[in-house]
Coordinates of C-alpha atoms and ligand atoms in Angstrom, one line a residue:
M823 CA -44.2 -58.9 -7.9
K824 CA -47.1 -60.2 -5.8
F825 CA -49.4 -57.4 -4.6
Q826 CA -48.7 -56.5 -1.0
Q827 CA -51.1 -55.1 1.7
L828 CA -49.2 -53.4 4.4
C829 CA -49.6 -52.9 8.1
V830 CA -47.3 -50.0 9.1
L831 CA -46.7 -50.1 12.8
G832 CA -45.4 -46.7 14.1
S833 CA -46.4 -44.9 10.9
T834 CA -46.0 -41.4 12.3
G835 CA -42.4 -42.0 13.2
S836 CA -39.3 -41.4 11.0
I837 CA -39.3 -44.9 9.6
G838 CA -43.1 -44.9 9.2
E839 CA -43.1 -41.7 7.2
S840 CA -40.3 -42.9 4.9
T841 CA -42.2 -46.2 4.4
L842 CA -45.3 -44.4 3.3
D843 CA -43.2 -42.2 0.9
V844 CA -41.9 -45.4 -0.8
V845 CA -45.2 -47.2 -0.8
L846 CA -47.0 -44.3 -2.5
R847 CA -44.5 -44.5 -5.4
H848 CA -45.8 -48.0 -6.2
P849 CA -49.6 -48.0 -6.4
D850 CA -49.6 -51.0 -8.8
T851 CA -47.9 -53.4 -6.5
M852 CA -48.6 -52.3 -2.9
A853 CA -51.2 -50.6 -0.7
V854 CA -51.7 -49.7 3.0
Y855 CA -54.3 -51.7 4.9
A856 CA -53.5 -50.4 8.4
L857 CA -51.5 -47.8 10.3
S858 CA -50.7 -47.3 13.9
A859 CA -49.4 -44.5 16.1
Y860 CA -49.0 -43.7 19.8
S861 CA -49.2 -39.9 19.6
R862 CA -49.6 -37.2 16.9
M863 CA -53.2 -38.2 15.9
E864 CA -53.4 -35.3 13.5
K865 CA -50.5 -36.7 11.6
L866 CA -52.0 -40.2 11.7
A867 CA -55.3 -38.8 10.3
E868 CA -53.5 -37.0 7.5
Q869 CA -51.6 -40.3 6.6
A870 CA -54.7 -42.4 6.8
L871 CA -56.4 -40.1 4.3
A872 CA -53.4 -40.0 1.9
V873 CA -53.0 -43.8 1.8
H874 CA -56.7 -44.8 2.1
A875 CA -56.0 -46.9 5.2
K876 CA -58.8 -49.3 6.2
V877 CA -57.8 -49.5 9.8
V878 CA -55.9 -47.3 12.3
V879 CA -54.7 -48.4 15.7
V880 CA -54.4 -45.8 18.5
P881 CA -53.5 -46.2 22.2
T882 CA -56.5 -44.8 24.1
E883 CA -60.2 -43.6 23.9
Q884 CA -58.9 -40.0 24.1
A885 CA -56.6 -40.7 21.1
R886 CA -59.5 -42.0 19.2
E887 CA -61.4 -38.8 19.8
R888 CA -58.5 -36.7 18.7
F889 CA -58.2 -38.8 15.6
R890 CA -61.9 -38.4 14.8
R891 CA -61.7 -34.6 15.3
A892 CA -58.6 -34.5 13.0
W893 CA -60.2 -36.6 10.3
A894 CA -60.7 -34.3 7.2
G895 CA -61.9 -36.9 4.7
N896 CA -65.4 -37.3 3.3
G897 CA -67.1 -40.3 4.7
P898 CA -66.6 -42.0 8.1
G899 CA -62.9 -42.7 7.7
P900 CA -61.0 -45.9 8.7
E901 CA -62.0 -48.3 11.5
I902 CA -60.3 -47.2 14.7
R903 CA -59.0 -49.9 17.0
I904 CA -57.6 -49.2 20.5
G905 CA -54.7 -50.6 22.6
A906 CA -51.7 -52.9 22.5
Q907 CA -53.8 -56.0 21.8
A908 CA -55.3 -54.3 18.7
L909 CA -51.8 -54.0 17.3
V910 CA -51.4 -57.7 17.5
D911 CA -54.9 -58.4 16.2
T912 CA -54.4 -56.1 13.2
V913 CA -51.1 -57.8 12.2
L914 CA -53.0 -61.1 12.2
D915 CA -55.8 -59.8 9.9
S916 CA -55.8 -62.0 6.8
Q917 CA -55.7 -59.0 4.4
V918 CA -52.2 -58.1 5.7
T919 CA -49.3 -59.6 3.7
T920 CA -46.5 -57.4 5.0
V921 CA -45.8 -55.8 8.3
M922 CA -43.5 -52.9 8.8
A923 CA -42.4 -53.1 12.4
A924 CA -41.4 -49.5 13.1
I925 CA -42.6 -49.0 16.7
V926 CA -39.7 -47.7 18.9
G927 CA -38.6 -49.8 21.8
A928 CA -39.6 -53.1 23.4
A929 CA -43.2 -51.9 23.0
G930 CA -42.9 -53.1 19.4
L931 CA -42.0 -56.7 20.4
P932 CA -45.5 -58.3 20.8
S933 CA -46.7 -57.1 17.4
A934 CA -43.5 -58.0 15.6
L935 CA -43.6 -61.5 17.2
A936 CA -47.2 -61.8 16.1
A937 CA -46.2 -61.1 12.5
A938 CA -43.7 -63.9 12.8
Q939 CA -46.2 -66.3 14.3
A940 CA -48.6 -65.5 11.5
G941 CA -46.0 -66.2 8.8
K942 CA -46.1 -62.7 7.3
R943 CA -43.4 -60.8 5.4
I944 CA -41.8 -58.7 8.2
L945 CA -39.8 -55.6 7.5
L946 CA -38.0 -55.2 10.8
A947 CA -36.9 -51.7 11.8
N948 CA -37.6 -52.3 15.5
K949 CA -34.2 -53.6 16.6
E950 CA -35.2 -53.7 20.3
A951 CA -37.4 -56.7 19.5
L952 CA -34.3 -58.7 18.5
V953 CA -32.2 -57.4 21.4
A954 CA -34.9 -58.4 24.0
A955 CA -36.0 -61.7 22.4
G956 CA -33.6 -62.6 19.6
G957 CA -33.7 -66.4 20.1
L958 CA -37.5 -66.6 20.5
F959 CA -38.1 -64.2 17.6
M960 CA -35.8 -66.0 15.1
R961 CA -37.2 -69.4 16.1
T962 CA -40.8 -68.1 15.6
V963 CA -39.9 -66.7 12.2
R964 CA -38.3 -70.0 11.2
E965 CA -41.0 -72.3 12.5
N966 CA -43.9 -70.4 10.9
G967 CA -42.3 -69.8 7.5
A968 CA -42.3 -66.0 7.9
E969 CA -40.1 -63.9 5.7
L970 CA -37.7 -61.5 7.6
L971 CA -36.1 -58.5 5.9
P972 CA -33.8 -56.3 8.0
I973 CA -34.5 -52.6 7.6
D974 CA -31.9 -51.2 10.0
S975 CA -29.4 -49.8 7.4
E976 CA -26.4 -51.8 8.6
H977 CA -28.2 -55.1 8.6
N978 CA -29.9 -54.4 5.3
A979 CA -26.4 -53.7 3.9
I980 CA -25.1 -56.9 5.3
F981 CA -28.1 -58.8 4.0
Q982 CA -27.4 -57.4 0.5
C983 CA -23.7 -58.4 0.7
M984 CA -24.5 -62.0 1.9
P985 CA -24.2 -65.0 -0.5
Q986 CA -27.5 -65.4 -2.4
N987 CA -28.3 -68.8 -0.7
A988 CA -28.0 -67.1 2.7
R989 CA -30.7 -64.6 1.8
A990 CA -33.2 -67.4 1.0
T991 CA -33.3 -69.0 4.5
I992 CA -33.4 -68.0 8.2
P993 CA -29.8 -69.0 9.3
T994 CA -29.0 -71.2 12.2
E995 CA -25.2 -70.9 11.6
P996 CA -22.9 -68.3 9.9
A997 CA -23.1 -68.3 6.1
T998 CA -20.4 -70.5 4.5
G999 CA -17.4 -68.5 3.4
V1000 CA -18.2 -65.5 5.6
R1001 CA -15.4 -64.6 8.0
R1002 CA -16.7 -61.5 9.7
L1003 CA -19.4 -58.8 9.7
L1004 CA -18.1 -55.2 9.8
L1005 CA -20.7 -52.9 11.2
T1006 CA -20.1 -49.2 10.5
G1007 CA -21.3 -46.4 12.7
S1008 CA -20.8 -42.6 12.3
G1009 CA -19.7 -42.0 15.9
G1010 CA -22.6 -39.6 16.3
P1011 CA -22.5 -35.9 17.2
F1012 CA -20.0 -36.3 20.1
R1013 CA -17.3 -38.2 18.2
K1014 CA -14.8 -35.3 18.8
T1015 CA -16.4 -33.5 21.8
A1016 CA -14.0 -33.3 24.8
I1017 CA -15.0 -36.1 27.1
A1018 CA -15.1 -33.6 30.0
Q1019 CA -17.8 -31.6 28.3
L1020 CA -20.1 -34.6 27.8
A1021 CA -21.7 -34.2 31.2
D1022 CA -23.3 -30.9 30.0
V1023 CA -24.6 -31.8 26.6
T1024 CA -28.4 -31.2 26.1
P1025 CA -31.0 -33.5 24.5
D1026 CA -31.1 -31.3 21.4
Q1027 CA -27.4 -31.5 21.0
A1028 CA -27.5 -35.3 21.4
C1029 CA -30.4 -35.6 18.9
A1030 CA -28.5 -33.5 16.2
H1031 CA -27.1 -36.4 14.3
P1032 CA -24.5 -35.4 11.7
N1033 CA -25.9 -37.6 8.9
W1034 CA -29.3 -39.2 9.7
S1035 CA -32.6 -37.7 10.6
M1036 CA -34.3 -40.1 13.1
G1037 CA -36.6 -40.3 16.1
R1038 CA -35.3 -38.9 19.4
K1039 CA -34.7 -42.2 21.2
I1040 CA -32.5 -43.7 18.4
S1041 CA -30.7 -40.4 18.0
V1042 CA -29.6 -40.4 21.6
D1043 CA -28.6 -44.1 21.2
S1044 CA -26.5 -43.1 18.2
A1045 CA -24.8 -40.4 20.3
T1046 CA -23.9 -42.9 23.1
M1047 CA -23.3 -45.6 20.5
L1048 CA -25.6 -47.9 22.4
N1049 CA -27.4 -48.0 19.1
K1050 CA -24.3 -49.7 17.6
G1051 CA -24.3 -52.1 20.6
L1052 CA -28.0 -53.0 20.0
E1053 CA -27.0 -53.5 16.3
V1054 CA -24.2 -55.9 17.2
I1055 CA -26.8 -58.0 19.2
E1056 CA -29.2 -57.6 16.2
A1057 CA -26.6 -58.8 13.8
H1058 CA -25.7 -61.8 16.0
W1059 CA -29.3 -63.0 15.8
L1060 CA -30.1 -62.1 12.2
F1061 CA -27.0 -63.7 10.8
A1062 CA -26.3 -66.4 13.5
M1063 CA -22.9 -64.8 13.9
P1064 CA -20.8 -65.2 17.1
V1065 CA -19.9 -62.0 18.8
D1066 CA -16.2 -62.3 18.2
R1067 CA -16.9 -62.2 14.4
I1068 CA -18.7 -58.9 14.5
Q1069 CA -16.6 -55.8 14.4
V1070 CA -17.6 -52.2 14.8
V1071 CA -15.9 -49.6 12.7
I1072 CA -16.4 -45.9 13.0
H1073 CA -17.1 -44.3 9.6
P1074 CA -18.0 -40.6 10.0
Q1075 CA -19.5 -40.1 6.5
S1076 CA -22.2 -42.8 6.8
M1077 CA -22.0 -43.8 3.2
V1078 CA -20.7 -47.3 3.6
H1079 CA -23.7 -48.8 5.5
S1080 CA -21.8 -52.0 6.5
M1081 CA -19.7 -54.8 5.1
V1082 CA -19.2 -58.6 4.9
E1083 CA -15.7 -60.0 5.0
Y1084 CA -15.2 -63.4 3.3
E1085 CA -12.6 -66.2 3.9
D1086 CA -10.7 -65.3 0.7
G1087 CA -10.0 -61.7 2.0
S1088 CA -12.8 -60.0 -0.1
I1089 CA -14.8 -57.4 1.6
L1090 CA -18.2 -56.6 0.1
A1091 CA -19.8 -53.3 1.1
Q1092 CA -23.1 -51.6 0.4
L1093 CA -23.0 -47.8 -0.2
G1094 CA -25.6 -45.2 -0.6
Q1095 CA -27.0 -41.9 0.7
P1096 CA -27.9 -42.0 4.4
D1097 CA -31.6 -42.2 3.6
M1098 CA -33.7 -45.0 5.1
R1099 CA -35.9 -45.1 2.0
T1100 CA -33.2 -47.3 0.4
P1101 CA -33.3 -50.2 2.8
I1102 CA -37.1 -49.8 3.1
A1103 CA -37.5 -50.0 -0.7
Y1104 CA -35.1 -53.0 -0.7
G1105 CA -37.3 -54.8 1.8
L1106 CA -40.6 -53.9 0.0
G1107 CA -39.3 -54.9 -3.4
F1108 CA -37.3 -58.0 -2.4
P1109 CA -36.1 -59.8 -4.4
E1110 CA -36.6 -57.1 -7.0
R1111 CA -35.1 -53.6 -6.9
I1112 CA -37.7 -50.7 -6.9
D1113 CA -37.5 -46.9 -6.9
S1114 CA -37.0 -45.4 -3.5
G1115 CA -36.9 -41.7 -4.4
V1116 CA -33.3 -41.5 -3.1
G1117 CA -30.9 -39.5 -5.3
L1118 CA -27.5 -40.4 -6.6
L1119 CA -24.4 -40.7 -4.4
Q1120 CA -21.8 -38.4 -5.9
L1121 CA -18.6 -40.2 -4.9
A1122 CA -16.3 -37.6 -6.5
T1123 CA -18.0 -34.8 -4.5
L1124 CA -17.7 -36.8 -1.4
G1125 CA -14.0 -37.2 -2.1
R1126 CA -13.0 -39.6 0.8
L1127 CA -14.3 -42.3 3.1
D1128 CA -12.7 -42.5 6.6
F1129 CA -12.6 -45.4 9.1
E1130 CA -11.5 -45.4 12.8
E1131 CA -11.5 -47.7 15.8
P1132 CA -14.3 -47.0 18.3
D1133 CA -13.1 -45.6 21.6
F1134 CA -14.7 -47.6 24.5
E1135 CA -13.9 -44.8 27.0
R1136 CA -15.9 -42.3 25.1
F1137 CA -18.6 -44.8 24.3
P1138 CA -19.0 -47.0 27.5
C1139 CA -22.5 -48.1 26.2
L1140 CA -20.8 -49.9 23.4
R1141 CA -18.7 -51.9 25.8
L1142 CA -21.7 -52.7 28.0
S1143 CA -23.6 -54.0 24.9
F1144 CA -20.7 -56.4 23.9
D1145 CA -20.6 -57.6 27.6
A1146 CA -24.4 -58.1 27.7
L1147 CA -24.3 -60.2 24.5
K1148 CA -21.5 -62.3 25.9
T1149 CA -23.4 -62.7 29.2
G1150 CA -26.6 -63.9 27.7
Q1151 CA -30.2 -63.0 27.0
A1152 CA -31.3 -61.8 30.4
A1153 CA -28.5 -59.2 30.2
C1154 CA -29.6 -58.1 26.8
V1155 CA -33.2 -57.6 28.0
A1156 CA -31.9 -55.6 30.9
L1157 CA -29.5 -53.5 28.7
N1158 CA -32.4 -52.5 26.5
A1159 CA -34.9 -51.8 29.2
A1160 CA -32.5 -49.8 31.3
N1161 CA -31.5 -47.8 28.3
E1162 CA -35.0 -47.0 27.3
I1163 CA -35.7 -45.6 30.8
A1164 CA -32.4 -43.8 31.0
V1165 CA -32.7 -42.2 27.6
D1166 CA -36.3 -41.1 28.4
C1167 CA -35.1 -39.5 31.6
F1168 CA -32.2 -37.8 29.8
L1169 CA -34.6 -36.4 27.1
K1170 CA -36.8 -35.0 30.0
Q1171 CA -33.6 -33.5 31.5
Q1172 CA -34.0 -35.6 34.7
I1173 CA -30.5 -37.1 34.3
R1174 CA -27.3 -36.1 32.6
Y1175 CA -26.1 -37.6 29.3
T1176 CA -23.1 -39.2 31.2
E1177 CA -25.5 -40.9 33.7
I1178 CA -27.0 -43.1 31.0
A1179 CA -24.2 -45.7 31.0
P1180 CA -23.9 -45.9 34.8
V1181 CA -27.7 -46.5 35.1
I1182 CA -27.5 -49.3 32.6
E1183 CA -24.4 -50.8 34.3
S1184 CA -26.1 -50.8 37.7
C1185 CA -29.2 -52.5 36.3
L1186 CA -27.0 -55.1 34.7
E1187 CA -25.4 -55.8 38.1
R1188 CA -28.7 -55.9 39.8
I1189 CA -30.2 -58.6 37.5
T1190 CA -27.1 -60.9 37.4
G1191 CA -29.1 -63.6 39.3
C1192 CA -31.7 -63.9 36.5
S1193 CA -31.1 -66.9 34.4
D1194 CA -31.6 -67.1 30.6
T1195 CA -33.4 -70.4 30.9
N1196 CA -36.5 -68.6 32.2
L1197 CA -36.8 -66.5 29.1
D1198 CA -38.5 -68.9 26.7
S1199 CA -41.7 -67.0 26.2
L1200 CA -42.8 -63.5 25.5
D1201 CA -44.3 -63.2 29.0
D1202 CA -41.0 -64.1 30.6
V1203 CA -39.2 -61.5 28.5
L1204 CA -41.8 -58.8 29.2
A1205 CA -41.6 -59.6 33.0
L1206 CA -37.8 -59.1 33.1
D1207 CA -38.2 -56.0 30.9
A1208 CA -40.7 -54.5 33.4
H1209 CA -38.6 -55.5 36.4
T1210 CA -35.6 -53.8 35.0
R1211 CA -37.6 -50.7 34.1
G1212 CA -38.6 -50.5 37.8
I1213 CA -34.9 -50.6 38.9
A1214 CA -33.8 -48.1 36.2
T1215 CA -36.6 -45.7 37.1
E1216 CA -35.5 -45.8 40.8
L1217 CA -31.9 -45.2 39.9
C1218 CA -32.8 -42.2 37.7
L1219 CA -35.0 -40.7 40.4
L1220 CA -32.0 -40.9 42.8
K1221 CA -29.9 -38.9 40.3
A1222 CA -32.6 -36.4 39.4
Ligands
LIG2472 P1 -39.9 -42.5 16.1 O1 -39.8 -42.1 17.5 O2 -39.7 -41.5 15.0 O3 -41.3 -43.2 15.8 C1 -41.8 -44.2 16.6 C2 -43.2 -44.7 16.3 O4 -43.6 -45.6 17.2 C3 -44.2 -43.5 16.3 O5 -45.2 -43.8 15.3 C4 -44.9 -43.7 17.6 O6 -46.2 -43.1 17.7 C5 -44.9 -45.2 17.9 N1 -44.8 -45.5 19.3 C6 -44.0 -45.0 20.2 N2 -44.2 -45.6 21.4 C7 -45.1 -46.5 21.2 C8 -45.8 -47.5 22.1 N3 -45.5 -47.6 23.4 N4 -46.7 -48.3 21.5 C9 -47.0 -48.2 20.2 N5 -46.4 -47.4 19.4 C10 -45.5 -46.5 19.9 O7 -38.8 -43.7 15.9 P2 -38.0 -44.1 14.5 O8 -36.8 -43.3 14.4 O9 -39.0 -44.1 13.4 O10 -37.6 -45.6 14.9 C11 -38.5 -46.7 14.9 C12 -37.7 -48.0 15.1 O11 -36.9 -48.2 14.0 C13 -36.8 -48.0 16.3 O12 -36.8 -49.3 16.9 C14 -35.5 -47.6 15.7 O13 -34.4 -48.2 16.5 C15 -35.5 -48.3 14.4 N6 -34.7 -47.7 13.4 C16 -34.9 -46.4 13.0 C17 -34.0 -45.8 12.1 C18 -34.2 -44.3 11.6 O14 -33.5 -43.9 10.7 N7 -35.1 -43.6 12.2 C19 -33.0 -46.5 11.5 C20 -32.8 -47.8 11.9 C21 -33.7 -48.4 12.8
LIG2473 MG1 -28.7 -48.6 12.1

């Protein structure tokens, strides 16, 4: 395997931490060049020391001071760069071969896109980048010979179950012989909660995912199943699959990470523990298989695997996502931006859990005039993203 120098964007997050865990198991084939974080500078300093990072990227001067104070190593420590442009510049550094895009939200789009422009190997966890700018992102990957490995567990599973030749190129049409993609989702913590009680659930209840341990934003998205909606859009772009050939299936045990259905009736599935180190190790090692530190899946102990239809009344955000994908790219940008604001307000206890979907729906109605043809560049996407955030913030304030 060629030696890889990594830039881990969002290293202090759940995916970032799992990434460093896997990287440290393979000192002969990979090393960390750069790390980035938006908060938790003490954690970042600890990580930079453990992996001997050459560069860290932090958001502000104050964060740089906090990093300096937290630095416990001998010597001056890594070079500290500041701000969003520094994320892009660091991705472009010639030493970097591989970029783990694990910033949460559309904030991760510019740096992920830069990695595509520079033709790097991209391990893409940041699904919001594909939701907001799928067409632009995939085109940029293709035109610059970048390598794209999906890290989201469902898409990583689908990638693993795809025909071999489909893994070698960035698709422009569905892989030959594939009939449908079956995306599994656990249904989150409220799969069985009485619908009438959902108005009173707390952020901590929403973040208590039954199977996965993740950042708070994606945990709320998993509760509303907007996460699965974002993943439908993500799958559409990654695998060039029309929306009517992507099916969502509830699978409460989260052991089957997703499936590919073929024309002959075969369904190939990828199974494993719900531990993100498996897809991360797959991306890092590709095309080889490397140790991830994940233990065995004891099927006999597990006993059974269940599957159910998703309920759109319980999960209105899932319906809104399908509708947005059918409507077009502007709607997808707005869906994502409105959701980021609504989830943030819910986490701050400014709006109720059940107000997340109505905020998104109102934003989608308010931007119906925006045409997809004006979304060819990063600036266009970011402008609509900012515009929608403004509307969503106003709507949340009215409800607060
Ligand atoms: P997290 O909240 O745990 O971590 C997010 C990271 O991004 C942190 O390092 C944070 O400092 C950084 N960050 C936050 N806001 C930023 C900003 N404005 N600019 C720059 N950096 C910023 O999130 P996570 O759970 O690790 O998820 C990261 C991404 O991976 C998300 O897009 C999520 O949807 C995706 N993902 C996560 C999981 C999972 O198991 N956690 C699974 C699949 C996909
Ligand atoms: Mg997922």
